[in-house]
Amino acid sequence: MSTSTPRTPVPTPTRGPGRRNQDAAAPPGAAPPARAADVPRGRWVGPAAAVLWAAGGLAALAVTLTGGTLAVGDANDLSFGVLTPVPGATLTPWVAVLGLVGAATALRAWLGGRHGLVARGDRALTVAATAVVGLGVLALTDASILARLGYLPVTLVMAPFDPVMRAAFQDFVGAGPLLQVALLAGGALLVASTWRFVRRAAGACESCGRRHDGHDHAWTTPEASARWGRRAALVAAAAPAFYALTRIAWVLGIPLGFSPDDVADLAGDDGWIAALGLGGFALVGAVLTLGLYQRWGERFPRWMLGLAGRRVPVGLAVVPATVVAVAVLPAGVSLVALGLGEGQLALTADRWGAVGPMLLWPLWSVALGAATYAYWLRRRGTCRTCGRG
């Protein structure tokens, strides 16, 4: 029998209605179709998650065994989360445990389901392990990540002229903030890798989520995702707009949900710069969120010279929206938990503006994530991996 590799793949029937491209399958050892030469989108997520968690877990274990302390708990003087009072030496071994559990879970998500379907219980166990690691990440991160993200534009502009802003920028690259960024990045990668594993293990394309048997969920169609995505985007835009309204009002001297004395103190010690930066950042984010269901979110508007009428790259909307959604979740959870612990969530007439908008941040994160996913569902097009579209 000849062992030469056939050059023409053998076509197989379509697997679902409305499909534009038929799959092409080849016998064992056959060369893949031409379109399979492209690297499937997202294939790097699994190994990246496994490597990041393994490296982080081993590094934390090495710090623990040598008697060192990571910049967590009270060892990170730049944080203000629920674990801030806990000694860093106590938390460091637990960070190592979290890292190693995350590495094992990421390895399972990366390699699992590559040779056939996986039992539902096995899938559920992997999802549960990912949830446990995610809760650990939320406990170790706090609102300082989102605050620095909001301050960053103002800091970059003012740093060359203001030594205080230069010092603030140096804080951005300290051990504590970088560790929190690494934890959030690792958590996001692990969730994405587990999501791909669940798709693959349940008989769907790991990249686009379309089922191999063609029976896709009705809520994933472009029409359905446009409907529920619009509602999610409106909620996701309302939360930062409410926050921006209070901060910009303070800059203008209006005591909206804040006492007149506090507003005056804000202006007296240059606190208006921070309020304006955070409020402006939130307002811009609210407007951009509306683009997740508006036409100008898919094609550049006419006033954008050189880009008018061109298609907006999907990643240009999905990537920043995902980053904000990931950063907002630990910020909201930590502030609510911290406020409950210290009894500072009383929404009085001269206090509600300081804490009220932040109570919406967990909802903001979930709604923004849902709106971003709906936007991606509408615009995902033909999948490079499975050829469906």
mmCIF file of C-alpha atoms in Angstrom:
data_model
loop_
_atom_site.group_PDB
_atom_site.id
_atom_site.type_symbol
_atom_site.label_atom_id
_atom_site.label_comp_id
_atom_site.label_asym_id
_atom_site.label_seq_id
_atom_site.Cartn_x
_atom_site.Cartn_y
_atom_site.Cartn_z
ATOM 1 C CA MET A 1 0.000 0.000 0.000
ATOM 2 C CA SER A 2 1.299 3.397 -0.880
ATOM 3 C CA THR A 3 2.266 5.589 2.043
ATOM 4 C CA SER A 4 2.469 8.787 0.065
ATOM 5 C CA THR A 5 0.423 11.693 1.346
ATOM 6 C CA PRO A 6 -2.627 12.466 -0.811
ATOM 7 C CA ARG A 7 -2.836 16.031 -1.983
ATOM 8 C CA THR A 8 -6.598 16.352 -2.232
ATOM 9 C CA PRO A 9 -8.635 16.216 0.995
ATOM 10 C CA VAL A 10 -11.806 14.183 1.026
ATOM 11 C CA PRO A 11 -14.889 16.386 1.507
ATOM 12 C CA THR A 12 -17.481 15.484 4.126
ATOM 13 C CA PRO A 13 -21.123 16.579 4.313
ATOM 14 C CA THR A 14 -22.105 19.780 6.014
ATOM 15 C CA ARG A 15 -22.979 19.487 9.701
ATOM 16 C CA GLY A 16 -25.632 22.113 10.071
ATOM 17 C CA PRO A 17 -28.010 24.418 8.217
ATOM 18 C CA GLY A 18 -26.950 27.800 6.958
ATOM 19 C CA ARG A 19 -23.343 26.816 6.707
ATOM 20 C CA ARG A 20 -21.296 28.625 4.083
ATOM 21 C CA ASN A 21 -18.239 26.449 3.991
ATOM 22 C CA GLN A 22 -18.085 22.661 4.039
ATOM 23 C CA ASP A 23 -15.548 20.895 6.169
ATOM 24 C CA ALA A 24 -12.783 19.035 4.434
ATOM 25 C CA ALA A 25 -11.460 15.926 6.111
ATOM 26 C CA ALA A 26 -8.527 13.845 5.003
ATOM 27 C CA PRO A 27 -7.437 10.281 5.769
ATOM 28 C CA PRO A 28 -4.777 9.730 8.452
ATOM 29 C CA GLY A 29 -1.524 11.297 7.332
ATOM 30 C CA ALA A 30 -3.191 13.451 4.688
ATOM 31 C CA ALA A 31 -2.228 17.073 4.275
ATOM 32 C CA PRO A 32 -4.785 19.506 5.749
ATOM 33 C CA PRO A 33 -6.827 21.773 3.521
ATOM 34 C CA ALA A 34 -5.329 25.102 2.554
ATOM 35 C CA ARG A 35 -7.458 27.091 4.992
ATOM 36 C CA ALA A 36 -6.181 24.968 7.901
ATOM 37 C CA ALA A 37 -2.723 26.402 7.298
ATOM 38 C CA ASP A 38 -3.893 29.465 9.222
ATOM 39 C CA VAL A 39 -3.261 29.296 12.945
ATOM 40 C CA PRO A 40 -6.668 28.868 14.659
ATOM 41 C CA ARG A 41 -7.485 31.895 16.730
ATOM 42 C CA GLY A 42 -7.031 31.390 20.429
ATOM 43 C CA ARG A 43 -4.919 28.266 20.171
ATOM 44 C CA TRP A 44 -2.297 29.999 22.316
ATOM 45 C CA VAL A 45 -4.684 30.520 25.271
ATOM 46 C CA GLY A 46 -4.317 27.017 26.755
ATOM 47 C CA PRO A 47 -0.521 26.813 26.781
ATOM 48 C CA ALA A 48 -0.217 30.444 27.881
ATOM 49 C CA ALA A 49 -2.465 29.805 30.881
ATOM 50 C CA ALA A 50 -0.592 26.634 31.816
ATOM 51 C CA VAL A 51 2.838 28.269 31.540
ATOM 52 C CA LEU A 52 1.807 31.406 33.450
ATOM 53 C CA TRP A 53 0.238 29.502 36.340
ATOM 54 C CA ALA A 54 3.059 26.953 36.513
ATOM 55 C CA ALA A 55 5.717 29.692 36.546
ATOM 56 C CA GLY A 56 3.783 31.718 39.101
ATOM 57 C CA GLY A 57 3.102 28.740 41.340
ATOM 58 C CA LEU A 58 6.736 27.602 41.314
ATOM 59 C CA ALA A 59 7.964 31.155 41.943
ATOM 60 C CA ALA A 60 5.595 31.555 44.897
ATOM 61 C CA LEU A 61 6.662 28.147 46.225
ATOM 62 C CA ALA A 62 10.323 29.154 45.982
ATOM 63 C CA VAL A 63 9.613 32.391 47.895
ATOM 64 C CA THR A 64 7.769 30.397 50.555
ATOM 65 C CA LEU A 65 10.505 27.783 50.983
ATOM 66 C CA THR A 66 13.218 30.440 51.265
ATOM 67 C CA GLY A 67 11.292 32.345 53.932
ATOM 68 C CA GLY A 68 10.430 35.292 51.728
ATOM 69 C CA THR A 69 7.193 37.259 51.525
ATOM 70 C CA LEU A 70 5.245 38.233 48.444
ATOM 71 C CA ALA A 71 3.707 41.700 48.073
ATOM 72 C CA VAL A 72 0.300 40.586 49.328
ATOM 73 C CA GLY A 73 -1.741 41.490 52.387
ATOM 74 C CA ASP A 74 -0.016 43.972 54.644
ATOM 75 C CA ALA A 75 3.203 43.504 52.655
ATOM 76 C CA ASN A 76 1.607 45.542 49.858
ATOM 77 C CA ASP A 77 1.105 49.050 51.180
ATOM 78 C CA LEU A 78 -0.552 50.130 47.929
ATOM 79 C CA SER A 79 -3.589 47.851 48.233
ATOM 80 C CA PHE A 80 -6.880 48.393 50.028
ATOM 81 C CA GLY A 81 -8.693 45.096 49.646
ATOM 82 C CA VAL A 82 -10.313 42.710 52.089
ATOM 83 C CA LEU A 83 -7.016 40.854 52.677
ATOM 84 C CA THR A 84 -4.941 43.988 53.317
ATOM 85 C CA PRO A 85 -4.886 43.452 57.134
ATOM 86 C CA VAL A 86 -3.651 39.845 56.752
ATOM 87 C CA PRO A 87 0.125 39.402 57.218
ATOM 88 C CA GLY A 88 1.927 38.896 53.919
ATOM 89 C CA ALA A 89 3.948 36.027 55.423
ATOM 90 C CA THR A 90 0.687 34.194 56.135
ATOM 91 C CA LEU A 91 -0.724 34.722 52.655
ATOM 92 C CA THR A 92 2.422 33.839 50.707
ATOM 93 C CA PRO A 93 2.127 30.015 51.129
ATOM 94 C CA TRP A 94 -1.516 30.199 50.098
ATOM 95 C CA VAL A 95 -0.549 32.097 46.968
ATOM 96 C CA ALA A 96 1.809 29.224 46.170
ATOM 97 C CA VAL A 97 -1.009 26.706 46.676
ATOM 98 C CA LEU A 98 -3.299 28.790 44.489
ATOM 99 C CA GLY A 99 -0.649 28.937 41.784
ATOM 100 C CA LEU A 100 -0.090 25.185 41.758
ATOM 101 C CA VAL A 101 -3.828 24.427 41.707
ATOM 102 C CA GLY A 102 -4.181 26.936 38.881
ATOM 103 C CA ALA A 103 -1.350 25.232 36.982
ATOM 104 C CA ALA A 104 -2.953 21.791 37.314
ATOM 105 C CA THR A 105 -6.337 23.148 36.245
ATOM 106 C CA ALA A 106 -4.834 25.025 33.304
ATOM 107 C CA LEU A 107 -2.980 21.894 32.189
ATOM 108 C CA ARG A 108 -6.202 19.869 32.294
ATOM 109 C CA ALA A 109 -8.087 22.557 30.351
ATOM 110 C CA TRP A 110 -5.328 22.756 27.751
ATOM 111 C CA LEU A 111 -4.921 19.029 27.080
ATOM 112 C CA GLY A 112 -8.369 17.654 27.910
ATOM 113 C CA GLY A 113 -10.934 16.669 25.319
ATOM 114 C CA ARG A 114 -8.542 16.450 22.392
ATOM 115 C CA HIS A 115 -9.357 12.831 21.587
ATOM 116 C CA GLY A 116 -13.110 12.748 21.990
ATOM 117 C CA LEU A 117 -15.972 13.823 24.210
ATOM 118 C CA VAL A 118 -15.474 14.165 27.968
ATOM 119 C CA ALA A 119 -18.010 13.104 30.591
ATOM 120 C CA ARG A 120 -20.143 15.871 32.052
ATOM 121 C CA GLY A 121 -18.844 15.217 35.570
ATOM 122 C CA ASP A 122 -15.258 15.631 34.412
ATOM 123 C CA ARG A 123 -16.138 18.913 32.724
ATOM 124 C CA ALA A 124 -17.947 20.104 35.846
ATOM 125 C CA LEU A 125 -14.926 19.277 38.010
ATOM 126 C CA THR A 126 -12.644 21.374 35.781
ATOM 127 C CA VAL A 127 -15.109 24.261 35.848
ATOM 128 C CA ALA A 128 -15.333 24.011 39.648
ATOM 129 C CA ALA A 129 -11.547 24.087 40.002
ATOM 130 C CA THR A 130 -11.422 27.147 37.747
ATOM 131 C CA ALA A 131 -14.079 28.828 39.894
ATOM 132 C CA VAL A 132 -12.048 28.154 43.057
ATOM 133 C CA VAL A 133 -8.926 29.649 41.504
ATOM 134 C CA GLY A 134 -10.992 32.606 40.275
ATOM 135 C CA LEU A 135 -12.282 33.279 43.783
ATOM 136 C CA GLY A 136 -8.709 33.216 45.044
ATOM 137 C CA VAL A 137 -7.725 35.764 42.401
ATOM 138 C CA LEU A 138 -10.623 38.024 43.377
ATOM 139 C CA ALA A 139 -9.589 37.839 47.042
ATOM 140 C CA LEU A 140 -5.988 38.809 46.241
ATOM 141 C CA THR A 141 -6.825 41.726 43.934
ATOM 142 C CA ASP A 142 -8.642 44.937 44.721
ATOM 143 C CA ALA A 143 -9.811 48.303 43.415
ATOM 144 C CA SER A 144 -6.278 49.654 43.109
ATOM 145 C CA ILE A 145 -6.010 48.011 39.667
ATOM 146 C CA LEU A 146 -9.028 49.885 38.320
ATOM 147 C CA ALA A 147 -7.941 53.098 40.044
ATOM 148 C CA ARG A 148 -4.548 52.955 38.387
ATOM 149 C CA LEU A 149 -6.186 52.210 35.060
ATOM 150 C CA GLY A 150 -8.338 55.303 35.507
ATOM 151 C CA TYR A 151 -5.450 57.487 36.657
ATOM 152 C CA LEU A 152 -3.118 56.297 33.917
ATOM 153 C CA PRO A 153 -4.136 58.806 31.179
ATOM 154 C CA VAL A 154 -3.814 61.789 33.530
ATOM 155 C CA THR A 155 -0.598 60.411 35.026
ATOM 156 C CA LEU A 156 1.060 59.973 31.636
ATOM 157 C CA VAL A 157 0.174 63.546 30.659
ATOM 158 C CA MET A 158 1.171 65.173 33.954
ATOM 159 C CA ALA A 159 4.199 63.050 34.915
ATOM 160 C CA PRO A 160 6.767 65.056 32.879
ATOM 161 C CA PHE A 161 5.731 68.245 34.689
ATOM 162 C CA ASP A 162 4.724 67.107 38.177
ATOM 163 C CA PRO A 163 6.988 65.138 40.578
ATOM 164 C CA VAL A 164 3.953 63.825 42.455
ATOM 165 C CA MET A 165 2.597 62.315 39.255
ATOM 166 C CA ARG A 166 6.007 60.856 38.443
ATOM 167 C CA ALA A 167 6.048 59.156 41.824
ATOM 168 C CA ALA A 168 2.521 57.866 41.193
ATOM 169 C CA PHE A 169 3.640 56.394 37.881
ATOM 170 C CA GLN A 170 6.534 54.625 39.608
ATOM 171 C CA ASP A 171 3.998 53.050 41.967
ATOM 172 C CA PHE A 172 2.276 51.538 38.952
ATOM 173 C CA VAL A 173 5.252 49.256 38.328
ATOM 174 C CA GLY A 174 5.807 48.204 41.941
ATOM 175 C CA ALA A 175 5.799 44.576 43.100
ATOM 176 C CA GLY A 176 2.263 44.710 44.505
ATOM 177 C CA PRO A 177 0.511 46.160 41.427
ATOM 178 C CA LEU A 178 2.454 43.903 39.056
ATOM 179 C CA LEU A 179 1.522 40.823 41.095
ATOM 180 C CA GLN A 180 -2.146 41.794 40.941
ATOM 181 C CA VAL A 181 -1.932 42.348 37.188
ATOM 182 C CA ALA A 182 -0.321 38.912 36.801
ATOM 183 C CA LEU A 183 -3.071 37.313 38.899
ATOM 184 C CA LEU A 184 -5.810 38.970 36.858
ATOM 185 C CA ALA A 185 -4.145 38.022 33.580
ATOM 186 C CA GLY A 186 -3.708 34.432 34.773
ATOM 187 C CA GLY A 187 -7.303 34.262 35.970
ATOM 188 C CA ALA A 188 -8.638 35.581 32.669
ATOM 189 C CA LEU A 189 -6.502 33.130 30.677
ATOM 190 C CA LEU A 190 -7.598 30.212 32.850
ATOM 191 C CA VAL A 191 -11.284 31.077 32.398
ATOM 192 C CA ALA A 192 -10.798 31.390 28.631
ATOM 193 C CA SER A 193 -8.886 28.098 28.452
ATOM 194 C CA THR A 194 -11.536 26.292 30.512
ATOM 195 C CA TRP A 195 -14.238 27.718 28.274
ATOM 196 C CA ARG A 196 -12.451 26.323 25.230
ATOM 197 C CA PHE A 197 -12.054 22.956 26.978
ATOM 198 C CA VAL A 198 -15.770 22.757 27.789
ATOM 199 C CA ARG A 199 -16.664 23.540 24.189
ATOM 200 C CA ARG A 200 -14.223 20.975 22.824
ATOM 201 C CA ALA A 201 -15.208 18.310 25.326
ATOM 202 C CA ALA A 202 -18.922 18.764 24.605
ATOM 203 C CA GLY A 203 -18.634 18.331 20.838
ATOM 204 C CA ALA A 204 -18.301 21.951 19.722
ATOM 205 C CA CYS A 205 -15.598 24.001 18.054
ATOM 206 C CA GLU A 206 -13.248 25.308 20.737
ATOM 207 C CA SER A 207 -12.696 28.562 18.856
ATOM 208 C CA CYS A 208 -16.185 29.681 17.849
ATOM 209 C CA GLY A 209 -18.447 27.460 19.972
ATOM 210 C CA ARG A 210 -20.513 26.169 17.054
ATOM 211 C CA ARG A 211 -21.536 22.554 17.589
ATOM 212 C CA HIS A 212 -20.265 19.907 15.221
ATOM 213 C CA ASP A 213 -23.783 18.452 14.844
ATOM 214 C CA GLY A 214 -25.139 21.848 13.744
ATOM 215 C CA HIS A 215 -27.567 22.184 16.680
ATOM 216 C CA ASP A 216 -26.378 25.523 18.060
ATOM 217 C CA HIS A 217 -28.140 27.297 20.904
ATOM 218 C CA ALA A 218 -30.755 29.795 19.718
ATOM 219 C CA TRP A 219 -29.393 32.596 21.906
ATOM 220 C CA THR A 220 -26.077 32.557 20.015
ATOM 221 C CA THR A 221 -27.585 33.575 16.656
ATOM 222 C CA PRO A 222 -26.786 37.112 15.433
ATOM 223 C CA GLU A 223 -30.419 38.169 15.818
ATOM 224 C CA ALA A 224 -30.782 36.886 19.366
ATOM 225 C CA SER A 225 -27.391 38.175 20.519
ATOM 226 C CA ALA A 226 -28.253 41.599 19.097
ATOM 227 C CA ARG A 227 -31.346 41.740 21.311
ATOM 228 C CA TRP A 228 -29.876 40.661 24.623
ATOM 229 C CA GLY A 229 -26.544 42.309 23.854
ATOM 230 C CA ARG A 230 -28.246 45.696 23.481
ATOM 231 C CA ARG A 231 -29.813 45.393 26.933
ATOM 232 C CA ALA A 232 -26.495 44.330 28.452
ATOM 233 C CA ALA A 233 -24.679 47.241 26.785
ATOM 234 C CA LEU A 234 -27.186 49.769 28.132
ATOM 235 C CA VAL A 235 -26.689 48.456 31.663
ATOM 236 C CA ALA A 236 -22.920 48.401 31.192
ATOM 237 C CA ALA A 237 -22.947 52.029 29.993
ATOM 238 C CA ALA A 238 -25.262 53.284 32.751
ATOM 239 C CA ALA A 239 -22.993 52.222 35.630
ATOM 240 C CA PRO A 240 -19.856 54.199 34.609
ATOM 241 C CA ALA A 241 -22.022 57.121 33.431
ATOM 242 C CA PHE A 242 -23.539 57.343 36.932
ATOM 243 C CA TYR A 243 -20.062 57.260 38.461
ATOM 244 C CA ALA A 244 -18.802 59.926 36.023
ATOM 245 C CA LEU A 245 -21.772 62.182 36.797
ATOM 246 C CA THR A 246 -20.875 62.406 40.487
ATOM 247 C CA ARG A 247 -17.145 62.992 39.932
ATOM 248 C CA ILE A 248 -17.582 65.648 37.257
ATOM 249 C CA ALA A 249 -20.198 67.364 39.427
ATOM 250 C CA TRP A 250 -17.629 67.626 42.224
ATOM 251 C CA VAL A 251 -15.095 69.138 39.831
ATOM 252 C CA LEU A 252 -17.710 71.788 38.956
ATOM 253 C CA GLY A 253 -18.271 72.483 42.665
ATOM 254 C CA ILE A 254 -21.661 70.735 42.843
ATOM 255 C CA PRO A 255 -22.002 68.615 46.027
ATOM 256 C CA LEU A 256 -23.853 65.751 44.348
ATOM 257 C CA GLY A 257 -24.008 63.027 46.981
ATOM 258 C CA PHE A 258 -21.108 64.678 48.795
ATOM 259 C CA SER A 259 -20.935 67.335 51.496
ATOM 260 C CA PRO A 260 -20.075 70.917 50.406
ATOM 261 C CA ASP A 261 -17.052 70.897 52.726
ATOM 262 C CA ASP A 262 -15.673 67.738 51.139
ATOM 263 C CA VAL A 263 -16.161 69.188 47.658
ATOM 264 C CA ALA A 264 -14.287 72.332 48.734
ATOM 265 C CA ASP A 265 -11.449 70.241 50.187
ATOM 266 C CA LEU A 266 -11.309 68.298 46.927
ATOM 267 C CA ALA A 267 -10.636 71.505 45.004
ATOM 268 C CA GLY A 268 -8.220 72.837 47.589
ATOM 269 C CA ASP A 269 -5.753 69.933 47.512
ATOM 270 C CA ASP A 270 -5.837 69.345 43.746
ATOM 271 C CA GLY A 271 -8.076 66.348 44.221
ATOM 272 C CA TRP A 272 -10.135 67.667 41.326
ATOM 273 C CA ILE A 273 -7.443 66.347 38.969
ATOM 274 C CA ALA A 274 -8.057 62.787 40.114
ATOM 275 C CA ALA A 275 -11.834 63.260 40.100
ATOM 276 C CA LEU A 276 -11.732 64.693 36.589
ATOM 277 C CA GLY A 277 -9.446 61.915 35.360
ATOM 278 C CA LEU A 278 -11.586 59.124 36.803
ATOM 279 C CA GLY A 279 -14.848 60.775 35.796
ATOM 280 C CA GLY A 280 -13.650 61.493 32.271
ATOM 281 C CA PHE A 281 -12.283 57.971 31.863
ATOM 282 C CA ALA A 282 -15.605 56.493 33.017
ATOM 283 C CA LEU A 283 -17.615 58.782 30.722
ATOM 284 C CA VAL A 284 -15.542 57.882 27.666
ATOM 285 C CA GLY A 285 -15.929 54.215 28.579
ATOM 286 C CA ALA A 286 -19.714 54.600 28.835
ATOM 287 C CA VAL A 287 -19.915 56.163 25.371
ATOM 288 C CA LEU A 288 -17.680 53.496 23.835
ATOM 289 C CA THR A 289 -19.788 50.778 25.446
ATOM 290 C CA LEU A 290 -22.774 51.956 23.420
ATOM 291 C CA GLY A 291 -20.792 51.077 20.301
ATOM 292 C CA LEU A 292 -21.166 47.411 21.202
ATOM 293 C CA TYR A 293 -24.661 47.533 19.696
ATOM 294 C CA GLN A 294 -24.587 50.691 17.548
ATOM 295 C CA ARG A 295 -23.744 50.750 13.851
ATOM 296 C CA TRP A 296 -20.694 52.960 14.475
ATOM 297 C CA GLY A 297 -19.307 50.117 16.573
ATOM 298 C CA GLU A 298 -19.060 48.010 13.430
ATOM 299 C CA ARG A 299 -18.124 50.661 10.874
ATOM 300 C CA PHE A 300 -16.155 53.821 11.573
ATOM 301 C CA PRO A 301 -18.365 56.942 11.422
ATOM 302 C CA ARG A 302 -18.046 59.509 8.640
ATOM 303 C CA TRP A 303 -16.250 62.101 10.775
ATOM 304 C CA MET A 304 -13.233 59.811 11.259
ATOM 305 C CA LEU A 305 -11.037 60.936 8.371
ATOM 306 C CA GLY A 306 -9.206 58.130 6.638
ATOM 307 C CA LEU A 307 -11.298 55.455 8.359
ATOM 308 C CA ALA A 308 -14.864 56.511 7.501
ATOM 309 C CA GLY A 309 -16.967 53.571 6.370
ATOM 310 C CA ARG A 310 -14.340 50.939 7.054
ATOM 311 C CA ARG A 311 -15.127 47.945 9.215
ATOM 312 C CA VAL A 312 -14.064 48.224 12.844
ATOM 313 C CA PRO A 313 -11.705 45.333 13.653
ATOM 314 C CA VAL A 314 -13.454 43.011 16.092
ATOM 315 C CA GLY A 315 -10.450 42.974 18.410
ATOM 316 C CA LEU A 316 -10.410 46.776 18.621
ATOM 317 C CA ALA A 317 -13.686 46.617 20.537
ATOM 318 C CA VAL A 318 -13.433 43.220 22.230
ATOM 319 C CA VAL A 319 -9.942 43.487 23.744
ATOM 320 C CA PRO A 320 -10.263 46.815 25.639
ATOM 321 C CA ALA A 321 -13.822 46.013 26.739
ATOM 322 C CA THR A 322 -12.640 42.673 28.114
ATOM 323 C CA VAL A 323 -9.740 44.321 29.952
ATOM 324 C CA VAL A 324 -12.090 46.794 31.627
ATOM 325 C CA ALA A 325 -14.607 44.071 32.517
ATOM 326 C CA VAL A 326 -11.849 41.988 34.113
ATOM 327 C CA ALA A 327 -10.474 44.968 36.077
ATOM 328 C CA VAL A 328 -13.883 46.188 37.262
ATOM 329 C CA LEU A 329 -14.945 42.882 38.850
ATOM 330 C CA PRO A 330 -12.305 42.648 41.618
ATOM 331 C CA ALA A 331 -12.581 46.396 42.165
ATOM 332 C CA GLY A 332 -16.307 46.206 42.779
ATOM 333 C CA VAL A 333 -16.191 43.046 44.870
ATOM 334 C CA SER A 334 -13.350 44.304 47.072
ATOM 335 C CA LEU A 335 -14.960 47.703 47.685
ATOM 336 C CA VAL A 336 -18.336 46.206 48.564
ATOM 337 C CA ALA A 337 -16.757 43.610 50.873
ATOM 338 C CA LEU A 338 -14.510 46.236 52.466
ATOM 339 C CA GLY A 339 -17.407 48.603 52.950
ATOM 340 C CA LEU A 340 -19.552 45.925 54.541
ATOM 341 C CA GLY A 341 -16.735 44.984 56.885
ATOM 342 C CA GLU A 342 -16.154 48.556 58.012
ATOM 343 C CA GLY A 343 -19.784 49.668 58.005
ATOM 344 C CA GLN A 344 -19.142 52.415 55.441
ATOM 345 C CA LEU A 345 -21.949 51.645 53.005
ATOM 346 C CA ALA A 346 -24.521 53.964 54.598
ATOM 347 C CA LEU A 347 -26.043 55.920 51.705
ATOM 348 C CA THR A 348 -26.592 59.215 53.522
ATOM 349 C CA ALA A 349 -27.328 62.497 51.744
ATOM 350 C CA ASP A 350 -23.733 63.696 52.013
ATOM 351 C CA ARG A 351 -22.102 60.300 51.407
ATOM 352 C CA TRP A 352 -24.011 58.321 48.773
ATOM 353 C CA GLY A 353 -22.044 59.832 45.869
ATOM 354 C CA ALA A 354 -18.781 58.434 47.236
ATOM 355 C CA VAL A 355 -19.915 54.832 47.621
ATOM 356 C CA GLY A 356 -23.222 54.453 45.767
ATOM 357 C CA PRO A 357 -21.872 54.230 42.205
ATOM 358 C CA MET A 358 -19.281 51.642 43.272
ATOM 359 C CA LEU A 359 -21.988 49.261 44.459
ATOM 360 C CA LEU A 360 -22.892 48.875 40.780
ATOM 361 C CA TRP A 361 -19.412 47.835 39.696
ATOM 362 C CA PRO A 362 -19.909 44.044 39.956
ATOM 363 C CA LEU A 363 -23.048 44.443 37.833
ATOM 364 C CA TRP A 364 -21.076 46.681 35.465
ATOM 365 C CA SER A 365 -18.438 43.986 35.003
ATOM 366 C CA VAL A 366 -20.945 41.219 34.274
ATOM 367 C CA ALA A 367 -23.025 43.398 31.933
ATOM 368 C CA LEU A 368 -19.957 44.613 30.039
ATOM 369 C CA GLY A 369 -18.695 41.054 29.665
ATOM 370 C CA ALA A 370 -22.089 39.943 28.341
ATOM 371 C CA ALA A 371 -22.341 42.887 25.917
ATOM 372 C CA THR A 372 -18.824 42.206 24.642
ATOM 373 C CA TYR A 373 -19.619 38.529 24.101
ATOM 374 C CA ALA A 374 -22.813 39.425 22.244
ATOM 375 C CA TYR A 375 -20.829 41.802 20.028
ATOM 376 C CA TRP A 376 -18.349 39.013 19.263
ATOM 377 C CA LEU A 377 -21.159 36.544 18.503
ATOM 378 C CA ARG A 378 -22.632 38.940 15.950
ATOM 379 C CA ARG A 379 -19.327 39.582 14.229
ATOM 380 C CA ARG A 380 -17.400 36.328 14.601
ATOM 381 C CA GLY A 381 -17.910 35.411 10.943
ATOM 382 C CA THR A 382 -16.535 32.213 9.434
ATOM 383 C CA CYS A 383 -14.394 30.242 11.858
ATOM 384 C CA ARG A 384 -10.848 29.420 10.781
ATOM 385 C CA THR A 385 -10.827 26.259 12.849
ATOM 386 C CA CYS A 386 -14.057 24.518 11.811
ATOM 387 C CA GLY A 387 -14.986 26.472 8.673
ATOM 388 C CA ARG A 388 -18.505 27.263 9.844
ATOM 389 C CA GLY A 389 -19.985 30.707 9.456
#
